[in-house]
PDB file of C-alpha atoms in Angstrom:
ATOM      1  CA  UNK A   1      -0.038   0.081  -0.078  1.00 64.00           C
ATOM      2  CA  UNK A   2       2.788   2.324   0.866  1.00 82.00           C
ATOM      3  CA  UNK A   3       4.385   1.740  -2.596  1.00 81.00           C
ATOM      4  CA  UNK A   4       1.226   2.923  -4.283  1.00 82.00           C
ATOM      5  CA  UNK A   5       1.467   6.050  -2.462  1.00 82.00           C
ATOM      6  CA  UNK A   6       4.860   6.614  -3.137  1.00 83.00           C
ATOM      7  CA  UNK A   7       4.313   6.038  -6.979  1.00 84.00           C
ATOM      8  CA  UNK A   8       1.190   8.420  -6.969  1.00 87.00           C
ATOM      9  CA  UNK A   9       3.302  11.324  -5.195  1.00 83.00           C
ATOM     10  CA  UNK A  10       6.011  10.797  -7.865  1.00 81.00           C
ATOM     11  CA  UNK A  11       3.737  10.852 -10.729  1.00 81.00           C
ATOM     12  CA  UNK A  12       2.145  14.136  -9.319  1.00 80.00           C
ATOM     13  CA  UNK A  13       5.655  15.539  -8.926  1.00 81.00           C
ATOM     14  CA  UNK A  14       6.760  14.643 -12.421  1.00 75.00           C
ATOM     15  CA  UNK A  15       3.736  15.834 -13.922  1.00 76.00           C
ATOM     16  CA  UNK A  16       3.778  19.150 -11.991  1.00 73.00           C
ATOM     17  CA  UNK A  17       7.531  19.716 -12.944  1.00 69.00           C
ATOM     18  CA  UNK A  18       6.406  19.493 -16.674  1.00 66.00           C
ATOM     19  CA  UNK A  19       4.149  22.545 -15.957  1.00 62.00           C
ATOM     20  CA  UNK A  20       6.254  25.661 -16.101  1.00 61.00           C
ATOM     21  CA  UNK A  21       5.442  28.892 -17.704  1.00 62.00           C
ATOM     22  CA  UNK A  22       7.073  29.367 -21.074  1.00 59.00           C
ATOM     23  CA  UNK A  23       7.492  32.909 -22.360  1.00 59.00           C
ATOM     24  CA  UNK A  24       9.801  34.830 -24.147  1.00 58.00           C
ATOM     25  CA  UNK A  25      12.177  37.191 -22.259  1.00 60.00           C
ATOM     26  CA  UNK A  26      12.567  40.377 -24.283  1.00 62.00           C
ATOM     27  CA  UNK A  27      16.183  40.832 -22.754  1.00 62.00           C
ATOM     28  CA  UNK A  28      17.497  37.303 -23.605  1.00 63.00           C
ATOM     29  CA  UNK A  29      15.770  37.041 -27.275  1.00 65.00           C
ATOM     30  CA  UNK A  30      17.868  38.254 -30.128  1.00 72.00           C
ATOM     31  CA  UNK A  31      17.225  38.760 -33.852  1.00 77.00           C
ATOM     32  CA  UNK A  32      18.739  35.989 -36.104  1.00 81.00           C
ATOM     33  CA  UNK A  33      21.566  37.225 -38.395  1.00 84.00           C
ATOM     34  CA  UNK A  34      20.397  38.292 -41.629  1.00 85.00           C
ATOM     35  CA  UNK A  35      20.621  36.008 -44.608  1.00 83.00           C
ATOM     36  CA  UNK A  36      23.779  36.851 -47.318  1.00 86.00           C
ATOM     37  CA  UNK A  37      22.752  37.343 -50.846  1.00 83.00           C
ATOM     38  CA  UNK A  38      23.125  34.704 -53.384  1.00 82.00           C
ATOM     39  CA  UNK A  39      24.350  35.118 -56.810  1.00 83.00           C
ATOM     40  CA  UNK A  40      21.617  35.250 -59.494  1.00 78.00           C
ATOM     41  CA  UNK A  41      22.508  34.518 -63.419  1.00 80.00           C
ATOM     42  CA  UNK A  42      22.230  36.776 -65.764  1.00 81.00           C
ATOM     43  CA  UNK A  43      18.868  37.414 -67.516  1.00 76.00           C
ATOM     44  CA  UNK A  44      18.715  36.695 -71.388  1.00 78.00           C
ATOM     45  CA  UNK A  45      16.456  38.083 -73.886  1.00 81.00           C
ATOM     46  CA  UNK A  46      15.196  37.164 -77.025  1.00 83.00           C
ATOM     47  CA  UNK A  47      12.433  36.216 -79.485  1.00 83.00           C
ATOM     48  CA  UNK A  48       9.838  33.466 -78.426  1.00 76.00           C
ATOM     49  CA  UNK A  49       9.140  31.066 -81.202  1.00 76.00           C
ATOM     50  CA  UNK A  50       5.612  31.458 -82.584  1.00 73.00           C
ATOM     51  CA  UNK A  51       2.993  29.211 -80.964  1.00 68.00           C
ATOM     52  CA  UNK A  52       2.260  25.811 -82.305  1.00 68.00           C
ATOM     53  CA  UNK A  53      -0.913  24.371 -83.138  1.00 59.00           C
ATOM     54  CA  UNK A  54      -4.322  26.589 -83.520  1.00 55.00           C
ATOM     55  CA  UNK A  55      -4.568  30.355 -84.646  1.00 58.00           C
ATOM     56  CA  UNK A  56      -3.405  32.636 -81.981  1.00 60.00           C
ATOM     57  CA  UNK A  57      -6.800  34.260 -81.297  1.00 61.00           C
ATOM     58  CA  UNK A  58      -9.940  31.990 -80.751  1.00 62.00           C
ATOM     59  CA  UNK A  59     -12.999  32.200 -83.120  1.00 64.00           C
ATOM     60  CA  UNK A  60     -15.330  35.044 -82.620  1.00 61.00           C
ATOM     61  CA  UNK A  61     -18.628  34.252 -81.109  1.00 58.00           C
ATOM     62  CA  UNK A  62     -21.299  34.046 -83.649  1.00 56.00           C
ATOM     63  CA  UNK A  63     -24.324  36.792 -83.558  1.00 47.00           C
ATOM     64  CA  UNK A  64     -27.381  35.450 -82.303  1.00 44.00           C
ATOM     65  CA  UNK A  65     -30.693  36.962 -83.964  1.00 41.00           C
ATOM     66  CA  UNK A  66     -31.796  40.377 -82.163  1.00 42.00           C
ATOM     67  CA  UNK A  67     -34.986  41.095 -80.248  1.00 41.00           C
ATOM     68  CA  UNK A  68     -37.911  42.162 -82.139  1.00 39.00           C
ATOM     69  CA  UNK A  69     -37.535  45.558 -83.446  1.00 38.00           C
ATOM     70  CA  UNK A  70     -33.529  45.104 -83.112  1.00 42.00           C
ATOM     71  CA  UNK A  71     -33.512  47.925 -80.233  1.00 46.00           C
ATOM     72  CA  UNK A  72     -32.964  47.466 -76.526  1.00 43.00           C
ATOM     73  CA  UNK A  73     -36.089  47.126 -74.727  1.00 45.00           C
ATOM     74  CA  UNK A  74     -38.025  45.831 -77.722  1.00 51.00           C
ATOM     75  CA  UNK A  75     -40.581  43.189 -76.786  1.00 55.00           C
ATOM     76  CA  UNK A  76     -41.762  40.496 -78.673  1.00 58.00           C
ATOM     77  CA  UNK A  77     -45.234  40.288 -79.779  1.00 61.00           C
ATOM     78  CA  UNK A  78     -45.803  37.073 -77.528  1.00 71.00           C
ATOM     79  CA  UNK A  79     -44.350  38.530 -74.226  1.00 80.00           C
ATOM     80  CA  UNK A  80     -46.222  37.171 -71.449  1.00 86.00           C
ATOM     81  CA  UNK A  81     -47.438  39.270 -68.398  1.00 86.00           C
ATOM     82  CA  UNK A  82     -44.725  39.402 -65.381  1.00 90.00           C
ATOM     83  CA  UNK A  83     -45.249  39.915 -61.749  1.00 88.00           C
ATOM     84  CA  UNK A  84     -42.280  41.538 -59.193  1.00 89.00           C
ATOM     85  CA  UNK A  85     -43.017  38.606 -56.898  1.00 90.00           C
ATOM     86  CA  UNK A  86     -42.011  35.796 -59.654  1.00 89.00           C
ATOM     87  CA  UNK A  87     -38.901  37.182 -60.549  1.00 91.00           C
ATOM     88  CA  UNK A  88     -37.409  37.012 -57.058  1.00 92.00           C
ATOM     89  CA  UNK A  89     -34.575  34.631 -56.463  1.00 93.00           C
ATOM     90  CA  UNK A  90     -31.947  32.881 -58.422  1.00 94.00           C
ATOM     91  CA  UNK A  91     -31.549  32.663 -62.341  1.00 94.00           C
ATOM     92  CA  UNK A  92     -29.241  31.196 -64.925  1.00 94.00           C
ATOM     93  CA  UNK A  93     -28.087  33.618 -67.258  1.00 93.00           C
ATOM     94  CA  UNK A  94     -27.364  32.401 -70.843  1.00 91.00           C
ATOM     95  CA  UNK A  95     -26.634  29.251 -69.264  1.00 89.00           C
ATOM     96  CA  UNK A  96     -23.037  30.324 -68.052  1.00 91.00           C
ATOM     97  CA  UNK A  97     -23.579  32.821 -65.055  1.00 93.00           C
ATOM     98  CA  UNK A  98     -26.081  33.570 -62.398  1.00 94.00           C
ATOM     99  CA  UNK A  99     -28.271  36.539 -61.722  1.00 94.00           C
ATOM    100  CA  UNK A 100     -29.997  37.020 -57.824  1.00 95.00           C
ATOM    101  CA  UNK A 101     -33.199  39.275 -57.689  1.00 94.00           C
ATOM    102  CA  UNK A 102     -34.661  40.394 -54.253  1.00 94.00           C
ATOM    103  CA  UNK A 103     -37.320  42.699 -53.190  1.00 91.00           C
ATOM    104  CA  UNK A 104     -35.137  44.871 -51.187  1.00 89.00           C
ATOM    105  CA  UNK A 105     -35.305  48.518 -52.537  1.00 84.00           C
ATOM    106  CA  UNK A 106     -32.714  50.150 -54.068  1.00 81.00           C
ATOM    107  CA  UNK A 107     -33.568  53.523 -55.548  1.00 77.00           C
ATOM    108  CA  UNK A 108     -36.414  53.268 -58.120  1.00 79.00           C
ATOM    109  CA  UNK A 109     -36.163  49.532 -58.303  1.00 87.00           C
ATOM    110  CA  UNK A 110     -35.058  46.409 -56.258  1.00 92.00           C
ATOM    111  CA  UNK A 111     -31.832  45.193 -55.460  1.00 94.00           C
ATOM    112  CA  UNK A 112     -30.008  42.458 -57.773  1.00 93.00           C
ATOM    113  CA  UNK A 113     -26.895  41.233 -58.941  1.00 92.00           C
ATOM    114  CA  UNK A 114     -24.893  38.891 -61.191  1.00 93.00           C
ATOM    115  CA  UNK A 115     -22.033  36.256 -60.604  1.00 93.00           C
ATOM    116  CA  UNK A 116     -19.494  34.936 -63.086  1.00 93.00           C
ATOM    117  CA  UNK A 117     -21.389  37.077 -65.733  1.00 90.00           C
ATOM    118  CA  UNK A 118     -19.561  39.221 -68.532  1.00 87.00           C
ATOM    119  CA  UNK A 119     -20.408  42.548 -70.508  1.00 87.00           C
ATOM    120  CA  UNK A 120     -22.786  44.797 -69.029  1.00 89.00           C
ATOM    121  CA  UNK A 121     -24.202  42.541 -66.883  1.00 91.00           C
ATOM    122  CA  UNK A 122     -21.386  42.483 -64.526  1.00 91.00           C
ATOM    123  CA  UNK A 123     -22.522  46.480 -63.570  1.00 92.00           C
ATOM    124  CA  UNK A 124     -26.096  45.197 -62.624  1.00 92.00           C
ATOM    125  CA  UNK A 125     -27.240  46.430 -59.111  1.00 93.00           C
ATOM    126  CA  UNK A 126     -31.088  46.856 -59.642  1.00 94.00           C
ATOM    127  CA  UNK A 127     -34.061  45.832 -61.582  1.00 94.00           C
ATOM    128  CA  UNK A 128     -38.012  46.747 -62.000  1.00 94.00           C
ATOM    129  CA  UNK A 129     -40.739  45.470 -63.687  1.00 92.00           C
ATOM    130  CA  UNK A 130     -42.455  47.812 -66.435  1.00 90.00           C
ATOM    131  CA  UNK A 131     -45.444  46.491 -68.084  1.00 89.00           C
ATOM    132  CA  UNK A 132     -44.330  43.125 -69.588  1.00 90.00           C
ATOM    133  CA  UNK A 133     -40.618  44.092 -69.257  1.00 93.00           C
ATOM    134  CA  UNK A 134     -38.028  43.503 -66.561  1.00 94.00           C
ATOM    135  CA  UNK A 135     -35.815  46.161 -66.885  1.00 94.00           C
ATOM    136  CA  UNK A 136     -32.053  45.544 -65.354  1.00 95.00           C
ATOM    137  CA  UNK A 137     -30.279  48.565 -64.260  1.00 93.00           C
ATOM    138  CA  UNK A 138     -26.692  49.247 -63.024  1.00 91.00           C
ATOM    139  CA  UNK A 139     -25.769  50.525 -59.524  1.00 88.00           C
ATOM    140  CA  UNK A 140     -26.255  54.029 -60.700  1.00 88.00           C
ATOM    141  CA  UNK A 141     -29.717  53.382 -61.976  1.00 89.00           C
ATOM    142  CA  UNK A 142     -29.160  53.578 -65.593  1.00 92.00           C
ATOM    143  CA  UNK A 143     -30.801  50.767 -67.966  1.00 94.00           C
ATOM    144  CA  UNK A 144     -28.219  48.683 -69.138  1.00 94.00           C
ATOM    145  CA  UNK A 145     -31.099  46.120 -70.566  1.00 94.00           C
ATOM    146  CA  UNK A 146     -34.339  44.307 -70.447  1.00 94.00           C
ATOM    147  CA  UNK A 147     -36.217  41.045 -70.785  1.00 94.00           C
ATOM    148  CA  UNK A 148     -39.561  39.843 -71.364  1.00 93.00           C
ATOM    149  CA  UNK A 149     -41.378  36.693 -70.470  1.00 92.00           C
ATOM    150  CA  UNK A 150     -41.261  34.040 -73.090  1.00 91.00           C
ATOM    151  CA  UNK A 151     -42.432  31.012 -71.005  1.00 88.00           C
ATOM    152  CA  UNK A 152     -42.795  29.878 -67.425  1.00 87.00           C
ATOM    153  CA  UNK A 153     -39.632  30.334 -65.798  1.00 89.00           C
ATOM    154  CA  UNK A 154     -37.867  31.727 -69.139  1.00 91.00           C
ATOM    155  CA  UNK A 155     -37.022  35.062 -70.215  1.00 93.00           C
ATOM    156  CA  UNK A 156     -35.327  36.695 -73.227  1.00 94.00           C
ATOM    157  CA  UNK A 157     -34.020  40.051 -74.292  1.00 94.00           C
ATOM    158  CA  UNK A 158     -30.502  42.045 -74.621  1.00 93.00           C
ATOM    159  CA  UNK A 159     -28.348  44.657 -73.034  1.00 92.00           C
ATOM    160  CA  UNK A 160     -28.236  48.203 -74.543  1.00 92.00           C
ATOM    161  CA  UNK A 161     -25.354  47.151 -76.633  1.00 91.00           C
ATOM    162  CA  UNK A 162     -26.976  44.037 -78.022  1.00 91.00           C
ATOM    163  CA  UNK A 163     -25.606  41.336 -75.925  1.00 89.00           C
ATOM    164  CA  UNK A 164     -28.122  38.533 -75.650  1.00 92.00           C
ATOM    165  CA  UNK A 165     -29.919  37.826 -72.626  1.00 93.00           C
ATOM    166  CA  UNK A 166     -31.794  34.464 -71.490  1.00 94.00           C
ATOM    167  CA  UNK A 167     -32.938  33.803 -68.000  1.00 93.00           C
ATOM    168  CA  UNK A 168     -33.991  30.236 -66.547  1.00 93.00           C
ATOM    169  CA  UNK A 169     -34.404  28.511 -63.632  1.00 89.00           C
TER     170      UNK A 169
END
């Protein structure tokens, strides 16, 4: 029995001996010596060989047919009625990026934005419903494009510069 008490006491003493405060004393701490510079080989200049394989530039995108009338904001004759509430949520734009529309007021419209889009759509900051159209605006409130409802959960239109826009869920 006495051996057990002695062993327990020894374990307690050893565990307490391992508990000591470790802190740096600023007086005993010194900065390491700076590294010495290494030699660098000389830089050579010259003309690169031409790229092998395909053309230097990718093929230009093909133009799609403009919206009826060819003017930004022009609607097709078969445009369906649209409500602001039906637009709220996430939309896939041109099959390649996302548009998010909320009912939070922002200026004369509602807050909205895009992720992963290119062109004018990167500046989208708000939107509003006007008749059968959904007007897309930049962060300053200027119209950058519009879409109209072509089917349930499908919209079509273009930006002011003619970039086609198709929204789908």
